[in-house]
Coordinates of C-alpha atoms in Angstrom, one line a residue:
X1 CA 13.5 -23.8 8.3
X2 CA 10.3 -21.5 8.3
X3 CA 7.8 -21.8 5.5
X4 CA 6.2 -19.1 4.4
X5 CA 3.7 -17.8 1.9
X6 CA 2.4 -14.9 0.5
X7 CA -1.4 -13.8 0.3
X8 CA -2.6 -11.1 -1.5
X9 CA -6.2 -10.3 -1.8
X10 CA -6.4 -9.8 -5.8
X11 CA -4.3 -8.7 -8.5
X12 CA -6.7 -6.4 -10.8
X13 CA -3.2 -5.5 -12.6
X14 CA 0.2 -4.2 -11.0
X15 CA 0.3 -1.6 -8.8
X16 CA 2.0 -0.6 -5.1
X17 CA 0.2 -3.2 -3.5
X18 CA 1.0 -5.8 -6.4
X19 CA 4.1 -4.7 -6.4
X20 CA 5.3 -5.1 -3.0
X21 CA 3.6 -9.0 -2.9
X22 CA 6.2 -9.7 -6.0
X23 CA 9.2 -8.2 -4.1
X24 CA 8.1 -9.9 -1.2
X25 CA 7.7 -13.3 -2.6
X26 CA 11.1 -12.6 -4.1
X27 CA 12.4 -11.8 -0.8
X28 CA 11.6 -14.9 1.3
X29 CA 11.4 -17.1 -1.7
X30 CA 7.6 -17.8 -0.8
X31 CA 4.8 -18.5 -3.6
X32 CA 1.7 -15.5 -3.8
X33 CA -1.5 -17.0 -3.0
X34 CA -4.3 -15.1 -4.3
X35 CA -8.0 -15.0 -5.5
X36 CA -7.8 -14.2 -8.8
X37 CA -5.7 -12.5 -11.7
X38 CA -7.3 -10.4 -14.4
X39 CA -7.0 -10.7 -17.4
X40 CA -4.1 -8.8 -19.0
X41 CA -1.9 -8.9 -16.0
X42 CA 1.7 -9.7 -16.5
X43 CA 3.4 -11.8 -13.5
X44 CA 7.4 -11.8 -13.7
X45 CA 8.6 -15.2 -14.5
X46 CA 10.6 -15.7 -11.7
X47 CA 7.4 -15.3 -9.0
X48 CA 4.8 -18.2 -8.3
X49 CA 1.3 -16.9 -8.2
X50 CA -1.3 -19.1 -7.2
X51 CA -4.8 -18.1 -8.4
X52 CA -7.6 -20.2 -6.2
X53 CA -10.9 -18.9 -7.2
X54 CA -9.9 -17.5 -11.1
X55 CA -13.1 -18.7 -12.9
X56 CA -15.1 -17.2 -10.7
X57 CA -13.8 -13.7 -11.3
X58 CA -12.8 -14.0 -15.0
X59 CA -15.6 -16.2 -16.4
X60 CA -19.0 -15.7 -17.1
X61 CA -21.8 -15.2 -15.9
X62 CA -20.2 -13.7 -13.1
X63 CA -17.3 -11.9 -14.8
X64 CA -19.8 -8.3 -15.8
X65 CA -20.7 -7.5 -11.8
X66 CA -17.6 -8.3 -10.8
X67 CA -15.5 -6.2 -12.7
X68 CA -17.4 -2.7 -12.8
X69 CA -15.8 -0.3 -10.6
X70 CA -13.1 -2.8 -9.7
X71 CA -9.8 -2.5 -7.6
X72 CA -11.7 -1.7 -4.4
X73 CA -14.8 0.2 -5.6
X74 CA -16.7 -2.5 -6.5
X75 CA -18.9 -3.6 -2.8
X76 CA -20.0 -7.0 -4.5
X77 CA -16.6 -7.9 -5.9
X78 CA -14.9 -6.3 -2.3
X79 CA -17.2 -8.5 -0.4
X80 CA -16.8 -11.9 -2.2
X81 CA -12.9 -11.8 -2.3
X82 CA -13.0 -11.1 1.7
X83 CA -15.3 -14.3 1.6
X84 CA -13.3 -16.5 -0.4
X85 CA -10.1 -15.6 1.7
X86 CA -11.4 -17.1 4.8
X87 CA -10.7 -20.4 3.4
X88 CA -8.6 -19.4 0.6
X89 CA -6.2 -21.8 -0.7
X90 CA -5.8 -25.6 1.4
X91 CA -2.4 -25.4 0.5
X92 CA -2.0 -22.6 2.9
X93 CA -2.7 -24.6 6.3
X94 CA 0.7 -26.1 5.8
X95 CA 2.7 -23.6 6.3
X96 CA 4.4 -21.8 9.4
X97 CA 3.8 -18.2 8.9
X98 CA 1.7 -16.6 6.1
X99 CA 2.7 -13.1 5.4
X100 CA -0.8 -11.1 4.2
X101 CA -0.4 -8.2 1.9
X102 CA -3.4 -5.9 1.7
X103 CA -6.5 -5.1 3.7
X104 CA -8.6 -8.1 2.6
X105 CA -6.4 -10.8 2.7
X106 CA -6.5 -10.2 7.2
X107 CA -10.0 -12.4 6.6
X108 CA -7.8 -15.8 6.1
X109 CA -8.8 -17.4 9.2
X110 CA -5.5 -19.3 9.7
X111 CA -4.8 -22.8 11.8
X112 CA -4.1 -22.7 15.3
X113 CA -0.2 -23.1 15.3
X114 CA 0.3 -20.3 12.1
X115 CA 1.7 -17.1 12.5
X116 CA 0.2 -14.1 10.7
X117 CA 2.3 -11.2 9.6
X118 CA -0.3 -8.5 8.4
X119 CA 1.2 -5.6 5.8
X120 CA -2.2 -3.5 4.8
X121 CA -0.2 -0.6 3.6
X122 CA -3.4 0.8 5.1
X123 CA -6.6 0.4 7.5
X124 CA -9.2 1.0 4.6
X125 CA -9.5 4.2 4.4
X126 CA -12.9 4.5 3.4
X127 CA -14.0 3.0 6.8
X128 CA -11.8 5.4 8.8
X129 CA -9.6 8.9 8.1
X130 CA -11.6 9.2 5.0
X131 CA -15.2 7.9 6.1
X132 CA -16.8 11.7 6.3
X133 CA -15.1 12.6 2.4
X134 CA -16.7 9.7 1.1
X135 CA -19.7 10.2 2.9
X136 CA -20.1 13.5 1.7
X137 CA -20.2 12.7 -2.0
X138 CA -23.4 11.1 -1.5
X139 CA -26.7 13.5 -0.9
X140 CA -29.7 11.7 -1.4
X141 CA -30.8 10.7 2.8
X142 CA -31.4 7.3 1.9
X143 CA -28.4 6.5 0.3
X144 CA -26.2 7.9 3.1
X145 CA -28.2 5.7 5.7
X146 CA -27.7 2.6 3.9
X147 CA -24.0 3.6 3.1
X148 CA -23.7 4.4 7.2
X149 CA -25.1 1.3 7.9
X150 CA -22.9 -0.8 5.0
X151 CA -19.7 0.8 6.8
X152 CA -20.6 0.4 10.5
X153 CA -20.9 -3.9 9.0
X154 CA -17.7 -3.7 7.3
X155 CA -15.9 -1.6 10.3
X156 CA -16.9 -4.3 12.7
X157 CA -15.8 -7.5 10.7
X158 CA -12.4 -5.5 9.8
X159 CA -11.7 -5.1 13.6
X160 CA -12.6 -8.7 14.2
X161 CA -10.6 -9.6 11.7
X162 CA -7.2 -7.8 13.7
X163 CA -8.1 -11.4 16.0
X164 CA -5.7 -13.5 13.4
X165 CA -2.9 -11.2 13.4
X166 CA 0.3 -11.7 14.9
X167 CA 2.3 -9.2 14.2
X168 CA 1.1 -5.6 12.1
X169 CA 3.9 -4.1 9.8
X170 CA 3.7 -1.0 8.3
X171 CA 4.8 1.1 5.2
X172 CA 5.2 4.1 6.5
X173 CA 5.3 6.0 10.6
X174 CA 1.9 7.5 8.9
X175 CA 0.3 4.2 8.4
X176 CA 1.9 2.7 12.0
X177 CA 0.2 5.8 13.2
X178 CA -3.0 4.9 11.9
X179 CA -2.7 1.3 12.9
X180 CA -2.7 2.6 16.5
X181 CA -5.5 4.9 16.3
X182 CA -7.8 2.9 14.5
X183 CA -6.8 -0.8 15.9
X184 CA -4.6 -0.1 19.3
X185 CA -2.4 -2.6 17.9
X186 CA 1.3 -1.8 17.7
X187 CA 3.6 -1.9 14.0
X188 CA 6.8 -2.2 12.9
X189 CA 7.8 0.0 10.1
X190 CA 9.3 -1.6 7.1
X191 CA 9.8 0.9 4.0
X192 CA 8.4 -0.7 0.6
X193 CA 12.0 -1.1 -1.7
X194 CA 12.7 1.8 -4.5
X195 CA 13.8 0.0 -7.3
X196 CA 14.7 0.5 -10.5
X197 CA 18.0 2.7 -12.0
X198 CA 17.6 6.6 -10.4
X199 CA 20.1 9.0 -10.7
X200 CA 21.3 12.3 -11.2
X201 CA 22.2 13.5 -14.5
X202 CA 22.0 17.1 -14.1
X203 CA 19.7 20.2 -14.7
X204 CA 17.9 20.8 -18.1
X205 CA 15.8 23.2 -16.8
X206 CA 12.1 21.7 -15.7
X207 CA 10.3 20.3 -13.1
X208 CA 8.6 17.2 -13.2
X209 CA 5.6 14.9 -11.5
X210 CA 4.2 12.4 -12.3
X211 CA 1.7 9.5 -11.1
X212 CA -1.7 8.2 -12.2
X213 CA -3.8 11.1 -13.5
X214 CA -6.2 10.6 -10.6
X215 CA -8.3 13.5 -8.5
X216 CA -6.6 12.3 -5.3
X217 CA -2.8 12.8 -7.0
X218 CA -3.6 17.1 -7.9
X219 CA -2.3 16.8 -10.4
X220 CA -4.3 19.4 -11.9
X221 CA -3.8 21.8 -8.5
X222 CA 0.1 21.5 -9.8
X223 CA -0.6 22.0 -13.9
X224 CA -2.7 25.5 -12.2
X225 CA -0.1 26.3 -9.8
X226 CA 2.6 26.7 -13.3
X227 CA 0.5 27.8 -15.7
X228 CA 1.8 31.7 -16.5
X229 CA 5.3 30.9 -14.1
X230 CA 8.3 31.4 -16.4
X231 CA 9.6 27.5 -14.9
X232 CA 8.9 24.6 -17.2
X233 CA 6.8 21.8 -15.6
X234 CA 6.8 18.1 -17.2
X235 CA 3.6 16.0 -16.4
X236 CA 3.9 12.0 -16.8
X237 CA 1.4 9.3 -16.7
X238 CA -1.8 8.4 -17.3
X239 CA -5.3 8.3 -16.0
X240 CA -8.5 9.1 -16.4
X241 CA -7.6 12.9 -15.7
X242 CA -5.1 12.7 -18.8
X243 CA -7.4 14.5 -21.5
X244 CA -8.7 17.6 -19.5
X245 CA -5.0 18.2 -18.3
X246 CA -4.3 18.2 -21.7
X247 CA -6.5 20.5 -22.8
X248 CA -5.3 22.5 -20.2
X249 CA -1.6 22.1 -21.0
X250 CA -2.6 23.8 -24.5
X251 CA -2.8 26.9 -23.1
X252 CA 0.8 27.6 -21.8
X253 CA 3.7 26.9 -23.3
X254 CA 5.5 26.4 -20.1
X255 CA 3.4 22.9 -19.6
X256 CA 3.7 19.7 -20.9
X257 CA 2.0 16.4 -20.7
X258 CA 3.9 13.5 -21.9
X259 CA 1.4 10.7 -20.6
X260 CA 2.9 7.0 -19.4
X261 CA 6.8 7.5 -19.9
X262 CA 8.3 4.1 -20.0
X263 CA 12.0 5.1 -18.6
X264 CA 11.1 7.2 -16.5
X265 CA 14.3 7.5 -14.2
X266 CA 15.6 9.1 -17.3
X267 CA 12.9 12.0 -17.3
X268 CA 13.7 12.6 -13.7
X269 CA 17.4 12.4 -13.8
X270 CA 17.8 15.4 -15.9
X271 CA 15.0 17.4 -13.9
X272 CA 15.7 20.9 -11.7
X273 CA 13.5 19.2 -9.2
X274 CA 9.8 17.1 -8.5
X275 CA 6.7 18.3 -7.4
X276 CA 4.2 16.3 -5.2
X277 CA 0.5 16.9 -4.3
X278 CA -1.1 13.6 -3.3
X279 CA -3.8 13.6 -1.0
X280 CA -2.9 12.0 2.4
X281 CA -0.7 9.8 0.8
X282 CA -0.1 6.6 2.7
X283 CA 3.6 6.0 2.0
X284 CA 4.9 8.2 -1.5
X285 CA 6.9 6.1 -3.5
X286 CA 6.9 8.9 -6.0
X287 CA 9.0 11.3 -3.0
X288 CA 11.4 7.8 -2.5
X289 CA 12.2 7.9 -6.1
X290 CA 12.7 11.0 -6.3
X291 CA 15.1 11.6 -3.3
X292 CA 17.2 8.5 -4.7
X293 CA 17.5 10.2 -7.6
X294 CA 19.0 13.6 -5.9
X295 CA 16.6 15.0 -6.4
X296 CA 15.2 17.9 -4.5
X297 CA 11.2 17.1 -3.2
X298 CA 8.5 20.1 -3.5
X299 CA 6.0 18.1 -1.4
X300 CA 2.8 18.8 0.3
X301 CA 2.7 19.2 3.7
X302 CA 0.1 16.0 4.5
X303 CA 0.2 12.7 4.7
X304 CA 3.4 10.6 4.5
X305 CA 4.7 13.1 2.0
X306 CA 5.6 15.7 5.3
X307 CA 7.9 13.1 6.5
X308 CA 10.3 13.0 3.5
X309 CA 10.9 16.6 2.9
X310 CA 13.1 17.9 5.2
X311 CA 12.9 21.9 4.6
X312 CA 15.8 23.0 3.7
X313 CA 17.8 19.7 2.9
X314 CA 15.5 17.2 1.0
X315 CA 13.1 19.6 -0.1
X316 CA 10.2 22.4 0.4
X317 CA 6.9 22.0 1.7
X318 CA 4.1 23.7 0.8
X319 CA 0.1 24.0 1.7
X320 CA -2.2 21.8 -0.9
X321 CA -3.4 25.2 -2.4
X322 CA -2.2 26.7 -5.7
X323 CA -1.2 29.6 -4.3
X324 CA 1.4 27.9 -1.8
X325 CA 2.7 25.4 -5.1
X326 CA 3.7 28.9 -7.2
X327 CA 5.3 30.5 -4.3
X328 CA 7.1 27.6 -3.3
X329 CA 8.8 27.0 -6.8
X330 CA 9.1 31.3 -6.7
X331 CA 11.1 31.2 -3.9
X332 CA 12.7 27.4 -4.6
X333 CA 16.6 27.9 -5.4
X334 CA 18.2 24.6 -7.0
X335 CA 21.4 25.3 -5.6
X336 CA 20.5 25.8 -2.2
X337 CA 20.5 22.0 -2.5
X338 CA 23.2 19.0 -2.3
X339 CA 22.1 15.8 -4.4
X340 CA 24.5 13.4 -2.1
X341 CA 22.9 14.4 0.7
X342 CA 19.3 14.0 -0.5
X343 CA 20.3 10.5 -1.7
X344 CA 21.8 9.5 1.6
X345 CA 18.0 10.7 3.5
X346 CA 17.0 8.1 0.9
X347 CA 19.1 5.2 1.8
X348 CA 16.2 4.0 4.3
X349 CA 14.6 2.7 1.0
X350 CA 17.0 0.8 -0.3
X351 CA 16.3 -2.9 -1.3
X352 CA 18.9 -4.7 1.1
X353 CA 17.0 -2.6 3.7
X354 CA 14.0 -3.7 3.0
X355 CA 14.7 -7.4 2.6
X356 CA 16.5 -7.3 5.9
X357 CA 13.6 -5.6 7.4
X358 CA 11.2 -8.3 6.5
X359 CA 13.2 -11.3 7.0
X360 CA 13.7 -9.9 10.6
X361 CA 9.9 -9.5 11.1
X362 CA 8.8 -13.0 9.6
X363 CA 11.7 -14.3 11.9
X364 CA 11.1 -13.2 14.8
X365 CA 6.7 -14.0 14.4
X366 CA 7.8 -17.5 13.5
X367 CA 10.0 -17.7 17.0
X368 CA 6.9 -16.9 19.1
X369 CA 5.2 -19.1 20.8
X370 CA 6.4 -21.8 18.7
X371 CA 8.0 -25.1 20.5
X372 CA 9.9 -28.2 18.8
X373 CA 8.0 -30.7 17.8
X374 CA 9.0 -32.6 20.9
X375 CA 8.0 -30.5 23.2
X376 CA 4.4 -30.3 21.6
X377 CA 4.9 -34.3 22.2
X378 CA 5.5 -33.8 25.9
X379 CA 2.7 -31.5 26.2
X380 CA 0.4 -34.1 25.1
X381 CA 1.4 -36.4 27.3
X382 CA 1.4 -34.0 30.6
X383 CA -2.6 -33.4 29.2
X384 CA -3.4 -37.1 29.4
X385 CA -1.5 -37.7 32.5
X386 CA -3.5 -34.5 34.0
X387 CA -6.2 -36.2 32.5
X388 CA -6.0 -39.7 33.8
X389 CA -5.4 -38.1 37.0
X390 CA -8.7 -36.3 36.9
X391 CA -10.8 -39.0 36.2
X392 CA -9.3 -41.1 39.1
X393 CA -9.6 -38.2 41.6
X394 CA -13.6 -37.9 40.0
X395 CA -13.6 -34.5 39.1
X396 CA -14.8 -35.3 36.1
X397 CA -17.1 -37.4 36.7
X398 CA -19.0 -35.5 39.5

């Protein structure tokens, strides 16, 4: 029987990333290494997470400089986690394969006879198809040289790092795509799961999005892309956007912003349809969700999003520009659309998929390469009979 555990790089609370490390643990009943859980964060009961450098990141003194601009943004707090996951647990030498969700947690430097299977959900992004944006937001010359040279560091140790991987997975063909361009390594696509109770329970007459209240989610390109339509539009979650989408919301009655909405299969199951802007989004589990509800998908035309709409059968696309949003709901026609078809697009991210997917993958890494225990025996005995033989022929002592 193959052991196998879980590394994640942090948990700074529970998102996708988070998320999927639970489900997987779940999945091949494995424990969730990782460096450290903030404060706040609820595990589930049924899920072991180990926590190997906690005090460090949750204590003083260090606890102030590590946790500004956290959850990726912070270099000093990015740069000691990939540090302390070189090593990272003891524990984690004893097993057979260690599966590694997230960018960071590649930097385990694992023993000879482990197999790796790497999930990243993503090559960091900032390093790669979003270098030049980033970049950009930076003006002052001497900033943007020390930020070039910061990313050329970080580029080269994440490519040294693809060393220690056995086998890439990814979330999405967008990501597998991007694992190619970026690493020349090959992926296997395995959808994160869509859980939770989606359905359809008819038209009340709105659209709906929702997702963190974040630049990157345009939100606010959707709220402008309504505002004066005679079709309702329903905004949920929360974010640091929430308060000037608001304020914007105020100004037509056809907009409304409900912030976090706990049950939110509900709010979606009673929809006309969903809306979704991201920017470049790596996999959209806000477009799965909504297809296994039956729901028709107004997507963007970028990023992972473009692969779930299907024009015409799951959904419309439409250009990231107001202009294209309003003309897509104009000409959008809810009954040019068959909920059991949209849901049977979405059977690709069902659970038992998902599981199946994975076990496969951790299977089949664990099966290369790897002979019994006996035959390691008689490999060690051909090397010090080739050995013996050496030293009596004198080559080795020439």
């Amino acid at each position: 029987m193959t052991d196998v555990a879980i590394l994640h790089d942090r948990f700074p609370g529970i998102g996708g990333g988070e998320e999927f490390a639970i489900e997987a643990a779940r999945v091949l009943d494995a424990p969730i290494y990782t460096t450290y859980v903030a404060v706040g964060t609820e595990i589930p009961d049924d899920v072991d997470v180990i926590p190997f450098q906690q005090a460090k990141y949750t204590s003083l003194p260090w606890r102030p400089f590590l946790e500004w601009k956290n959850e990726g943004m912070n270099p000093l707090e990015t740069l000691n986690v990939a540090l302390d996951l070189t090593d990272a647990h003891p524990d984690l030498a004893e097993y057979d394969v260690v599966l590694e969700s997230a960018p960071l947690s590649k930097y385990y430097v694992p023993e000879v006879d482990q197999r790796i299977v790497h999930y990243p959900h993503s090559p960091p992004r900032w390093l790669y198809d979003l270098y030049r944006d980033r970049l950009s937001s930076f003006e002052l010359p001497f900033v943007e040289i020390g930020l070039k040279a910061y990313a050329k560091a970080w580029r080269a140790l994440d490519k040294e790092a693809n060393d220690y991987v056995d086998r890439f997975v990814a979330n999405s063909e967008l990501v597998r795509d991007r694992i190619r361009r970026f690493y020349d390594r090959d992926a296997t696509v395995v959808y994160p799961p869509v859980t939770g109770d989606w359905r359809n329970d008819g038209d009340e007459g709105y659209f709906v999005t929702w997702s963190r209240l974040a630049p990157e989610k345009r939100i606010d390109m959707i709220a402008k892309a309504f505002a004066g339509l005679d079709e309702r539009l329903v905004i949920a979650g929360d974010g640091k956007q929430r308060e000037r989408l608001e304020e914007f919301a105020s100004n037509y009655d056809n907009i409304e912003v409900r912030g976090y909405v706990e049950d939110i299969e509900s709010l979606v199951a009673r929809a006309t349809a969903v809306v979704y802007a991201p920017k470049q989004e790596d996999f959209g589990l806000v477009g799965a969700e909504a297809m296994m509800a039956g729901k028709p998908l107004l997507g963007v035309n970028e990023g992972f999003t473009r692969y779930q709409v299907r024009e015409g059968r799951t959904g419309l696309c439409f250009e990231p520009t107001v202009a294209s949003i309003r003309e897509t709901v104009r000409r959008f026609d809810p009954d040019d659309f068959d909920a059991g078809e949209i849901r049977e697009e979405a059977r690709r991210y069902e659970y038992d998929r998902f599981a199946a997917g994975l076990r496969e993958v951790v299977a089949e890494t664990a099966a290369v390469d790897a002979p019994p225990e006996r035959d390691r025996e008689t490999d060690r005995a051909d090397d010090a009979r080739g050995f013996g033989q050496q030293r009596a022929e004198g080559v080795l002592d020439q």
